[in-house]
């Protein structure tokens, strides 16, 4: 078990299990199994709903998560509140982007923009 410390005070905020190579490999194997054996990879609506739910849950706990991040990182609460809000916004953007496809790739939901892995360009 590892301890999470408040860098400003040295106070122990909690404990956590520190993962290693085996835990990382198990997580990758579990993700691969879901990708290969469920409709997750074939159904953008499922992925979009999951991302929207994550955004809603994060936003519902925005104050709590921001306070926790401020204690763990030593940042000002106003900064961590902004970060949590930005994360929820990005999750919503990703949820919308999951529904827009071109040749099997997700694209930006910005009209007139095609997101290419190597570069962005106007259509």
PDB file of C-alpha atoms in Angstrom, residues 47-88:
ATOM      1  CA  UNK A  47     -19.540   4.572 -26.683  1.00  0.00           C
ATOM      2  CA  UNK A  48     -21.172   7.990 -26.943  1.00  0.00           C
ATOM      3  CA  UNK A  49     -23.663   7.184 -24.162  1.00  0.00           C
ATOM      4  CA  UNK A  50     -20.861   5.892 -21.934  1.00  0.00           C
ATOM      5  CA  UNK A  51     -18.835   9.076 -22.426  1.00  0.00           C
ATOM      6  CA  UNK A  52     -21.889  11.269 -21.759  1.00  0.00           C
ATOM      7  CA  UNK A  53     -22.599   9.342 -18.569  1.00  0.00           C
ATOM      8  CA  UNK A  54     -18.981   9.808 -17.468  1.00  0.00           C
ATOM      9  CA  UNK A  55     -19.288  13.574 -18.099  1.00  0.00           C
ATOM     10  CA  UNK A  56     -22.541  13.782 -16.122  1.00  0.00           C
ATOM     11  CA  UNK A  57     -21.130  11.808 -13.193  1.00  0.00           C
ATOM     12  CA  UNK A  58     -17.946  13.865 -13.138  1.00  0.00           C
ATOM     13  CA  UNK A  59     -19.883  17.117 -13.228  1.00  0.00           C
ATOM     14  CA  UNK A  60     -22.215  15.919 -10.456  1.00  0.00           C
ATOM     15  CA  UNK A  61     -19.130  15.455  -8.231  1.00  0.00           C
ATOM     16  CA  UNK A  62     -17.209  18.460  -9.595  1.00  0.00           C
ATOM     17  CA  UNK A  63     -16.694  20.150  -6.215  1.00  0.00           C
ATOM     18  CA  UNK A  64     -15.605  16.920  -4.514  1.00  0.00           C
ATOM     19  CA  UNK A  65     -13.198  15.908  -7.303  1.00  0.00           C
ATOM     20  CA  UNK A  66     -11.737  19.412  -7.564  1.00  0.00           C
ATOM     21  CA  UNK A  67     -11.153  19.548  -3.802  1.00  0.00           C
ATOM     22  CA  UNK A  68      -9.514  16.112  -3.856  1.00  0.00           C
ATOM     23  CA  UNK A  69      -7.226  17.165  -6.738  1.00  0.00           C
ATOM     24  CA  UNK A  70      -6.322  20.399  -4.934  1.00  0.00           C
ATOM     25  CA  UNK A  71      -5.304  18.443  -1.830  1.00  0.00           C
ATOM     26  CA  UNK A  72      -3.366  15.793  -3.753  1.00  0.00           C
ATOM     27  CA  UNK A  73      -1.602  18.198  -6.125  1.00  0.00           C
ATOM     28  CA  UNK A  74      -1.219  21.292  -4.000  1.00  0.00           C
ATOM     29  CA  UNK A  75      -2.969  23.361  -6.656  1.00  0.00           C
ATOM     30  CA  UNK A  76      -5.410  26.142  -5.961  1.00  0.00           C
ATOM     31  CA  UNK A  77      -9.049  25.033  -5.821  1.00  0.00           C
ATOM     32  CA  UNK A  78     -10.001  27.450  -8.607  1.00  0.00           C
ATOM     33  CA  UNK A  79      -7.512  25.696 -10.935  1.00  0.00           C
ATOM     34  CA  UNK A  80      -8.691  22.184 -10.145  1.00  0.00           C
ATOM     35  CA  UNK A  81     -12.336  23.262 -10.491  1.00  0.00           C
ATOM     36  CA  UNK A  82     -11.548  24.533 -13.981  1.00  0.00           C
ATOM     37  CA  UNK A  83      -9.703  21.287 -14.816  1.00  0.00           C
ATOM     38  CA  UNK A  84     -12.623  19.104 -13.751  1.00  0.00           C
ATOM     39  CA  UNK A  85     -15.045  21.244 -15.776  1.00  0.00           C
ATOM     40  CA  UNK A  86     -12.744  21.055 -18.800  1.00  0.00           C
ATOM     41  CA  UNK A  87     -12.558  17.260 -18.460  1.00  0.00           C
ATOM     42  CA  UNK A  88     -16.374  17.020 -18.478  1.00  0.00           C
TER      43      UNK A  88
END
